[in-house]
CSV table of C-alpha atoms in Angstrom, one decimal:
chain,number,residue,atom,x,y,z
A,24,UNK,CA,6.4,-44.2,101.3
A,25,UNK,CA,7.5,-44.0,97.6
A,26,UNK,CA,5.4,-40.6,97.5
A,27,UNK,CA,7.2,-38.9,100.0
A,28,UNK,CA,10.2,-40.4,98.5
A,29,UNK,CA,9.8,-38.6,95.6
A,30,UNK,CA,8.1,-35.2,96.8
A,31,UNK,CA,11.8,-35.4,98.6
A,32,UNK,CA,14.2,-35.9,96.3
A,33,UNK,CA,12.0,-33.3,93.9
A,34,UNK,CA,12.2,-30.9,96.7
A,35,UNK,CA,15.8,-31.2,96.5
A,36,UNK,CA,15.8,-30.1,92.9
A,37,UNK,CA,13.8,-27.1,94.1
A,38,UNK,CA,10.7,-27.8,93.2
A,39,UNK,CA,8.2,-26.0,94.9
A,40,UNK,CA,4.0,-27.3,94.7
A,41,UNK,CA,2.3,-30.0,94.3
A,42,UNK,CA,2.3,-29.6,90.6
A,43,UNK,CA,5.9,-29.0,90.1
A,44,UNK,CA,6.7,-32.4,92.5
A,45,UNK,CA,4.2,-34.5,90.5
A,46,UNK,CA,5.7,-32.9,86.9
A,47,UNK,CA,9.4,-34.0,88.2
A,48,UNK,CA,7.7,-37.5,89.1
A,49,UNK,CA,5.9,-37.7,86.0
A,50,UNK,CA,9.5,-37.3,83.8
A,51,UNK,CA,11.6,-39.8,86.0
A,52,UNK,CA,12.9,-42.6,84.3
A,53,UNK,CA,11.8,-46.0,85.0
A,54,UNK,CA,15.0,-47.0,87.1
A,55,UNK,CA,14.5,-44.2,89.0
A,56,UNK,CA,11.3,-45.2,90.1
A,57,UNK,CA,12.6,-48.6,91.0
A,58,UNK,CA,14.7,-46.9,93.5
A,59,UNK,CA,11.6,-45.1,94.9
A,60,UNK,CA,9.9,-48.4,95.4
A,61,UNK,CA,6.6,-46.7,92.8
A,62,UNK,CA,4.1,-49.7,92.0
A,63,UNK,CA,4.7,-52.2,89.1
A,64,UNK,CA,2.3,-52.8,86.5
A,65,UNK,CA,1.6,-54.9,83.8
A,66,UNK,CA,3.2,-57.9,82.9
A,67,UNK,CA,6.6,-55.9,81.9
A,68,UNK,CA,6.6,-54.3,85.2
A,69,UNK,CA,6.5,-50.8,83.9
A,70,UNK,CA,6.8,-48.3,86.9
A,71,UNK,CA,4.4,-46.1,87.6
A,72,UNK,CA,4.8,-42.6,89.1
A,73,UNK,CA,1.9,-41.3,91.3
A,74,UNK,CA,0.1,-38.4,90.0
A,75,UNK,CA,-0.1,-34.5,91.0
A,76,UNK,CA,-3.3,-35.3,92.4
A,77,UNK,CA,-2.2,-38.3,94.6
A,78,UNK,CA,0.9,-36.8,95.3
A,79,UNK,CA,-1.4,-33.4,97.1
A,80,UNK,CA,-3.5,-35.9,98.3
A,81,UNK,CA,-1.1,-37.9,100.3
A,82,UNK,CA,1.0,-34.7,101.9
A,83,UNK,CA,-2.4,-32.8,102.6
A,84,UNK,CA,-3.5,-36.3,104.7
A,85,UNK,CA,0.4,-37.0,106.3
A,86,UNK,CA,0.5,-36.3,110.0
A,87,UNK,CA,2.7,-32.9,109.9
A,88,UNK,CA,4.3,-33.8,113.9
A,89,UNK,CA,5.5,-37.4,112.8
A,90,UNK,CA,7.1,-36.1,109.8
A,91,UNK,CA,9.1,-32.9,111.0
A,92,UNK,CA,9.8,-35.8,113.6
A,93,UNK,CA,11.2,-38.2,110.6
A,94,UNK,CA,12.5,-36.0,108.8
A,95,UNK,CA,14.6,-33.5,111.3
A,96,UNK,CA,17.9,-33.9,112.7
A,97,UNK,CA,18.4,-35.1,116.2
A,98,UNK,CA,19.3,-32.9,118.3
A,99,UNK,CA,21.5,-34.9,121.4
A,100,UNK,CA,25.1,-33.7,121.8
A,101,UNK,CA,23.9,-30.1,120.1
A,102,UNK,CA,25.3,-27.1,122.1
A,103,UNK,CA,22.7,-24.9,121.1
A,104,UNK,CA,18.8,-25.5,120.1
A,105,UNK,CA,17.2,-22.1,118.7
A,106,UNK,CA,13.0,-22.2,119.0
A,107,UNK,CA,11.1,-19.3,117.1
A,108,UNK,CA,8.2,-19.7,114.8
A,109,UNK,CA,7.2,-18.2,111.5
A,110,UNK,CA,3.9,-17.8,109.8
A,111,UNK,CA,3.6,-18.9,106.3
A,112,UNK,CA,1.9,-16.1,104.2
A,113,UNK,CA,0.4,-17.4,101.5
A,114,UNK,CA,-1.8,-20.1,103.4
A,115,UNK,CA,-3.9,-17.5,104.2
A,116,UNK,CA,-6.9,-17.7,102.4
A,117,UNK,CA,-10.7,-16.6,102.8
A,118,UNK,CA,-11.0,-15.9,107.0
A,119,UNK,CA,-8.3,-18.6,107.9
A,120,UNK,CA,-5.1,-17.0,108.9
A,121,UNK,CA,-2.1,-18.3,107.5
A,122,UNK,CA,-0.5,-21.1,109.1
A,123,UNK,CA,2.0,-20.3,112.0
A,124,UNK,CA,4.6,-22.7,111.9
A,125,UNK,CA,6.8,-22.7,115.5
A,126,UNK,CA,10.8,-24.2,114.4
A,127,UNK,CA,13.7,-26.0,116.7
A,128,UNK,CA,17.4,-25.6,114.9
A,129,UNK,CA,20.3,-26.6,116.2
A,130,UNK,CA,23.2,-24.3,116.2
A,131,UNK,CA,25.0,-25.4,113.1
A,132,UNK,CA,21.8,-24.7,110.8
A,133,UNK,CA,19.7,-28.1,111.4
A,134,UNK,CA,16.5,-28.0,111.5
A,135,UNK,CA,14.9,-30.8,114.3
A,136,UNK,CA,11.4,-30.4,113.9
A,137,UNK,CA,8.6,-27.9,113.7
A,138,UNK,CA,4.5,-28.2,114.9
A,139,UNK,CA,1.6,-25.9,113.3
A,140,UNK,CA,0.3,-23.4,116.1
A,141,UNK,CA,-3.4,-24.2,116.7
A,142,UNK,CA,-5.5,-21.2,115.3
A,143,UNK,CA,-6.9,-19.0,118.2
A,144,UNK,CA,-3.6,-19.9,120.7
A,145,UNK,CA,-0.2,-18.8,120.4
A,146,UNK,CA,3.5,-20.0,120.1
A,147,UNK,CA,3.5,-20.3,123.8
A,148,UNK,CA,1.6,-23.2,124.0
A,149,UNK,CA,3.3,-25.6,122.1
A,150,UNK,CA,6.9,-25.2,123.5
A,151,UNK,CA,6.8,-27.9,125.8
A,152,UNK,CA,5.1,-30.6,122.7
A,153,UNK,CA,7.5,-29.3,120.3
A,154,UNK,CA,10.2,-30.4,122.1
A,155,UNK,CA,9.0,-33.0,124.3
A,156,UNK,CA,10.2,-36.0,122.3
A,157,UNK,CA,14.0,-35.3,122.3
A,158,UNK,CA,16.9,-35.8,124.5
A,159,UNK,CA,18.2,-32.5,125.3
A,160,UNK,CA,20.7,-33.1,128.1
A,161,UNK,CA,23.3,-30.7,128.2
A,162,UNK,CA,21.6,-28.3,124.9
A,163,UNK,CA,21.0,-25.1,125.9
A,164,UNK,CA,17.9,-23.8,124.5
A,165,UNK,CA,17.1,-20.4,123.4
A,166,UNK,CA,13.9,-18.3,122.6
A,167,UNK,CA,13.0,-14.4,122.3
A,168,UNK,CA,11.5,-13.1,124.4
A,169,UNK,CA,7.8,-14.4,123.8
A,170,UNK,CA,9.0,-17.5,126.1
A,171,UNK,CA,10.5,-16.3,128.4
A,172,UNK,CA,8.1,-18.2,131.2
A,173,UNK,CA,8.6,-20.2,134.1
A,174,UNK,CA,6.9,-23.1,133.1
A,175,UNK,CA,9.3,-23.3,129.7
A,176,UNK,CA,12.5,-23.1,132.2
A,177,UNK,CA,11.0,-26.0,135.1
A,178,UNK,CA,10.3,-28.1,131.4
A,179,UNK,CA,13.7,-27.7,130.2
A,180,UNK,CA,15.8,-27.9,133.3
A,181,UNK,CA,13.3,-31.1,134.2
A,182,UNK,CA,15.0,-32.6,130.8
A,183,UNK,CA,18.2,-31.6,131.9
A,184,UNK,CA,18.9,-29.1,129.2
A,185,UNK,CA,19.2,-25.4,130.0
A,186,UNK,CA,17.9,-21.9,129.1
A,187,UNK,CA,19.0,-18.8,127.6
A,188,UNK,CA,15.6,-16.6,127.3
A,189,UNK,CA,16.2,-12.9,126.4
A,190,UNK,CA,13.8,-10.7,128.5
A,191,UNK,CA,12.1,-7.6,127.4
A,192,UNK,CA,9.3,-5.2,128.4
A,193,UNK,CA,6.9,-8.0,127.8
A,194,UNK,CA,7.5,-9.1,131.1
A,195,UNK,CA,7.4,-6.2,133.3
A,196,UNK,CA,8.1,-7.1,136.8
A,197,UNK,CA,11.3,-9.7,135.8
A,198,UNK,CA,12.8,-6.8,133.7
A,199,UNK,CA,12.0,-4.3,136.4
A,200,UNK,CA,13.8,-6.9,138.7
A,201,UNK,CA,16.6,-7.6,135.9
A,202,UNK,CA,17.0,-3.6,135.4
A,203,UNK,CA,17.6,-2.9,139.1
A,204,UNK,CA,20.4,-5.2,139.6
A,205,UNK,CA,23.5,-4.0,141.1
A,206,UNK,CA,25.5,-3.9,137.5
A,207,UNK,CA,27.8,-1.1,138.9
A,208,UNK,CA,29.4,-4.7,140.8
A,209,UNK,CA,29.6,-6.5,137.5
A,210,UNK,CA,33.2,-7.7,136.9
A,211,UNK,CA,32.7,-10.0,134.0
A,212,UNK,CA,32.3,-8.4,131.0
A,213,UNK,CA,32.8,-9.0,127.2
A,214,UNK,CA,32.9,-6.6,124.1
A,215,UNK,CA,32.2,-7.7,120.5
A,216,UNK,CA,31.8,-5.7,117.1
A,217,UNK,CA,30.5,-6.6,114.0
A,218,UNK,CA,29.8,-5.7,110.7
A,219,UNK,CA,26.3,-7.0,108.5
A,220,UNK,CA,23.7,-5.8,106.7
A,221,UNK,CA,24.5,-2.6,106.0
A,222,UNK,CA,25.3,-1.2,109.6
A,223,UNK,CA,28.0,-1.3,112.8
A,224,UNK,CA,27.0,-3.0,115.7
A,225,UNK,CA,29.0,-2.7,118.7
A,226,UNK,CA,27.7,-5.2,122.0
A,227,UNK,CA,28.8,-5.0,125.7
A,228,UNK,CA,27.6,-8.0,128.1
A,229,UNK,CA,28.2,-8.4,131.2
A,230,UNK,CA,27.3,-10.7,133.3
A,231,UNK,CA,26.0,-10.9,137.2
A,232,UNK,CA,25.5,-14.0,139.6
A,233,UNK,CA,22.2,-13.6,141.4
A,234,UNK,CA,21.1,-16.9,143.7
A,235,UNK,CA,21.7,-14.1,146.1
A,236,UNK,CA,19.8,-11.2,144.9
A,237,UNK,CA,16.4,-12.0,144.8
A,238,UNK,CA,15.6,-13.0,141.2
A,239,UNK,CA,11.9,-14.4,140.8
A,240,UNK,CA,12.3,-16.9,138.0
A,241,UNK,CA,13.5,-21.3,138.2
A,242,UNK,CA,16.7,-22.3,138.5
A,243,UNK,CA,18.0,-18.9,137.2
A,244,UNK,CA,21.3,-18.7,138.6
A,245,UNK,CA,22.9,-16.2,136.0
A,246,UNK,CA,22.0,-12.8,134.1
A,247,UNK,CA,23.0,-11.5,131.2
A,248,UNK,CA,23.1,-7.2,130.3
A,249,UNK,CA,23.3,-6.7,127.0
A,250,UNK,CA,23.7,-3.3,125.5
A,251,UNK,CA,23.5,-3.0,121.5
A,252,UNK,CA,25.1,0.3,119.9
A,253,UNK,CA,24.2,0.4,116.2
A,254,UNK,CA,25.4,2.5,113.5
A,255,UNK,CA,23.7,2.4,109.9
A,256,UNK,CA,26.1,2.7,107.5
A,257,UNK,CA,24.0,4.5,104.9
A,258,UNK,CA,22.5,7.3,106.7
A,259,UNK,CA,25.1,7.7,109.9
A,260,UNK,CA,21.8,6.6,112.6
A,261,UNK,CA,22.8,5.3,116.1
A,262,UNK,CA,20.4,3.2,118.0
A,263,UNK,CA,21.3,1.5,121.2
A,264,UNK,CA,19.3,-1.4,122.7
A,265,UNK,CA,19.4,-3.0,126.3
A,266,UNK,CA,17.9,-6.1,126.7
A,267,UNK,CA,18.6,-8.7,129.3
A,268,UNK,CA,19.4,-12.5,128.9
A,269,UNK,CA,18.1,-15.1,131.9
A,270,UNK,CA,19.9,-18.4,132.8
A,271,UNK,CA,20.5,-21.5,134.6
A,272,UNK,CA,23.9,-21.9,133.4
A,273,UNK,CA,26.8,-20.6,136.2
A,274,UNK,CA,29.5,-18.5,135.5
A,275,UNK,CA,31.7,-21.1,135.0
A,276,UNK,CA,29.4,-22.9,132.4
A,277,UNK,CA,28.7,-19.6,130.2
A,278,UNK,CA,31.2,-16.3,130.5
A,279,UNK,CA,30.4,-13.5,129.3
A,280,UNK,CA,31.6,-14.2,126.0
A,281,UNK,CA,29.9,-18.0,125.6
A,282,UNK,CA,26.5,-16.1,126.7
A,283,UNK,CA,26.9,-13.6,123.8
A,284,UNK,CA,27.8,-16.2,121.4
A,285,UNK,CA,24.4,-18.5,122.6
A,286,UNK,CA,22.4,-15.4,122.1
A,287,UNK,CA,23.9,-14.9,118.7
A,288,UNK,CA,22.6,-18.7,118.3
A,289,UNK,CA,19.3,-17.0,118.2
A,290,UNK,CA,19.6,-16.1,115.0
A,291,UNK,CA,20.6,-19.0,113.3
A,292,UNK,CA,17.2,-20.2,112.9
A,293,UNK,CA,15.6,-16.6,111.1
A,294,UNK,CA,19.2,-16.5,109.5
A,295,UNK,CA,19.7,-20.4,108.5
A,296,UNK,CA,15.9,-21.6,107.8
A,297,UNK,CA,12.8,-19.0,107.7
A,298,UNK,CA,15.3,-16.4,105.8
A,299,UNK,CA,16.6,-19.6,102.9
A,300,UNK,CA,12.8,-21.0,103.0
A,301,UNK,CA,12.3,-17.4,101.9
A,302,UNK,CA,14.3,-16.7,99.5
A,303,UNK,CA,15.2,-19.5,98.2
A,304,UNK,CA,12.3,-21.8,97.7
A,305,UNK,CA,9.4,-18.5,98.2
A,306,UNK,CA,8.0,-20.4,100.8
A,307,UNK,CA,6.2,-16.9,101.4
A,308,UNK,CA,4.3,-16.6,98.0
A,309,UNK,CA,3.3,-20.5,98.4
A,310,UNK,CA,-0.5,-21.1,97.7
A,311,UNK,CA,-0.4,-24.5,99.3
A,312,UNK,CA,-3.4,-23.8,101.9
A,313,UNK,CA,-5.5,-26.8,102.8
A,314,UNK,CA,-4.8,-29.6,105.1
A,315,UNK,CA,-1.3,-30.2,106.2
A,316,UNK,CA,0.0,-29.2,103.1
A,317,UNK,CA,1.5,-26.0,104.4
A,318,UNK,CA,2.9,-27.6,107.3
A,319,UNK,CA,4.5,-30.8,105.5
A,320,UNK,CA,5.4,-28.7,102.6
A,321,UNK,CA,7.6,-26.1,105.2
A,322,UNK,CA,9.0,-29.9,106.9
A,323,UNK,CA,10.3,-31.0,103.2
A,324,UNK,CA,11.8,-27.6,102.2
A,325,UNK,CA,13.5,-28.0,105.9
A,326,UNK,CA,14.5,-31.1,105.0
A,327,UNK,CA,16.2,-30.1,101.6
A,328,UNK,CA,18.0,-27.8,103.3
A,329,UNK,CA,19.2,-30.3,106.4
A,330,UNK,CA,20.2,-32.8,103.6
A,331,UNK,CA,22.4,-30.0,101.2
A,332,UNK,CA,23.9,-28.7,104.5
A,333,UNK,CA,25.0,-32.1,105.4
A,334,UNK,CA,26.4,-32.7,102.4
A,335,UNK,CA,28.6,-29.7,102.4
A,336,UNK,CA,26.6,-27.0,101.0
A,337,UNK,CA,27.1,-23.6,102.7
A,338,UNK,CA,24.8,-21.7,99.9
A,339,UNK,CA,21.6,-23.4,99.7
A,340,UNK,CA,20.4,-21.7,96.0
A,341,UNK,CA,23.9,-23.4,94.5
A,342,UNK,CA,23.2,-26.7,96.2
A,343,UNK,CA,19.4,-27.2,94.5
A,344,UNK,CA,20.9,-25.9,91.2
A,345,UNK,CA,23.4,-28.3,91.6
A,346,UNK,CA,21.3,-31.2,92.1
A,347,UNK,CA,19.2,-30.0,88.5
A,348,UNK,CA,22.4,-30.8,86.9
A,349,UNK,CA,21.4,-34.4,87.2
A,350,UNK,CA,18.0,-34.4,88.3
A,351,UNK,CA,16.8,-38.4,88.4
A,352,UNK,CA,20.3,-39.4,89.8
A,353,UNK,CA,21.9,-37.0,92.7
A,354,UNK,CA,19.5,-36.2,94.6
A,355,UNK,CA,18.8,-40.3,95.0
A,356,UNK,CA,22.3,-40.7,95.7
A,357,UNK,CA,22.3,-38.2,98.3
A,358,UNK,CA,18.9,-39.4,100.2
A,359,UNK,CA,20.9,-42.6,99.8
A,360,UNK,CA,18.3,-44.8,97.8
A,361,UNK,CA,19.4,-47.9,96.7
């Protein structure tokens, strides 16, 4: 326990290997250590901070599901849970391909937990396990469009949660079906503009009831038409995009407008967590590759970002510099060690 103590409060200071965790372990004072809980030794009870080598050891051996599971937020009472996954690049070594990591965040930016995509399968497969061990009555969960399957919405609305899944191309006859709806009829509408990364983007949704119409999909009882006009500020381009958004949720539950911001949930977790991991901590030029090191080494840099957030950090770069200011001291206090 001390280890991952300490790979999580050095985390928190930014650090971003095994090496850099076991050089901030190596330079903590003794007290410090006491709060970890490291072994004693000798007869003046000298603490002693684990090594590099034991420190790679122990998160290349540590179970990657049961500590995204420790060490995520819990998601009951959330409005929104996004799922998308993200492969980590730099894992990637010899013929193994890098490891594909598949995410829950909540809407406000928490991450819940994530799960390492078996090699040779795809995201799709480990929906249901990701999520499996939480209560999610009353979130309404959103995906792209890669699951956007049946069996995802029986799961869900059999945990008494709902579903948002956007629907594309991928899955010809539903957005045939989707397409063909009568939206000349469609009375419920809602019209939002904003302004990001360097273009315009202008977004009608409207929003149809169909129990009635002949929908093939579970407990859908609402669609969503979505129609993106984009403008690049730099070189004048328009684009438009259509896409369609599935639900269980009623009319009452989710207007137009609460649909548009749920699908705008989306993005919190490329946005809030794969983006910062990015950036912030180059999660993508990592060379962590065997064992579960990439996986638990994703879960603590999650973690340091659950843990600034919480503590009132909106910009996640200020919060780790902040906690270098005193390294063997905040980032204790904040973890709450004794």
């Amino acid at each position: 326990m001390s280890v991952l103590l300490i790979a999580c409060s050095a985390v928190l200071t930014g650090a971003r290997s095994f090496a850099a965790i076991g050089q901030w372990a190596r330079n903590a004072p003794q007290d410090a250590l006491a709060r970890f809980g490291a072994r004693a030794a000798t007869v003046f009870d000298v603490r002693i901070a684990p090594s590099a080598a034991t420190i790679r050891r122990v998160l290349n051996a540590t179970c990657p599901g049961g500590l995204a599971d420790l060490l995520g937020s819990d998601p009951a009472g959330a409005e929104t849970l996004a799922v998308d996954g993200k492969s980590a690049r730099g894992s990637r070594h010899s013929d193994i391909p890098a490891a594909h990591l598949l995410a829950a965040i909540t809407g406000a930016g928490l991450t819940v937990t994530q799960l390492r995509v078996p090699d040779k399968t795809n995201e799709i497969t480990c929906f249901d396990a990701l999520l499996a061990p939480y209560d999610l009555t009353g979130v309404t969960v959103t995906a792209d469009a890669l699951h956007c399957q049946r069996d995802h919405a029986r799961f869900l609305v059999g945990k008494k949660a709902h579903y948002a899944f956007t629907v594309k191309r991928n899955q010809k006859n539903l957005h045939r079906q989707l397409a063909a709806l009568p939206w000349q009829k469609a009375s419920a509408k809602f019209y939002d503009r904003t302004s990001a990364h360097g273009r315009l983007e202008t977004r009608v949704v409207r929003a149809l009831t169909i129990t009635d119409l002949g929908v093939d999909f579970p407990h859908a009882v609402q669609v969503a038409k979505i129609v993106r006009h984009r403008t690049q500020r730099a070189t004048g381009r328009r684009s438009r995009e259509t896409v369609y958004v599935i639900t269980d949720l009623t009319s009452r539950q989710a207007s137009p407008e609460r649909i548009a911001k749920i699908v705008r949930s989306q993005w919190t977790i490329e946005n809030r967590l794969h983006f910062v991991r990015d950036t912030t901590f180059a999660e993508d030029a990592s060379k962590i590759r065997t064992g579960h090191g990439p996986d638990n080494m994703a879960t603590l840099r999650s973690f340091a970002i659950n843990t600034l957030r919480a503590a009132g950090h909106t910009n996640i770069a200020a919060g780790l510099r902040e906690m270098t200011y005193d390294s063997f001291r905040r980032p204790l206090d904040l973890l709450g060690l004794s």
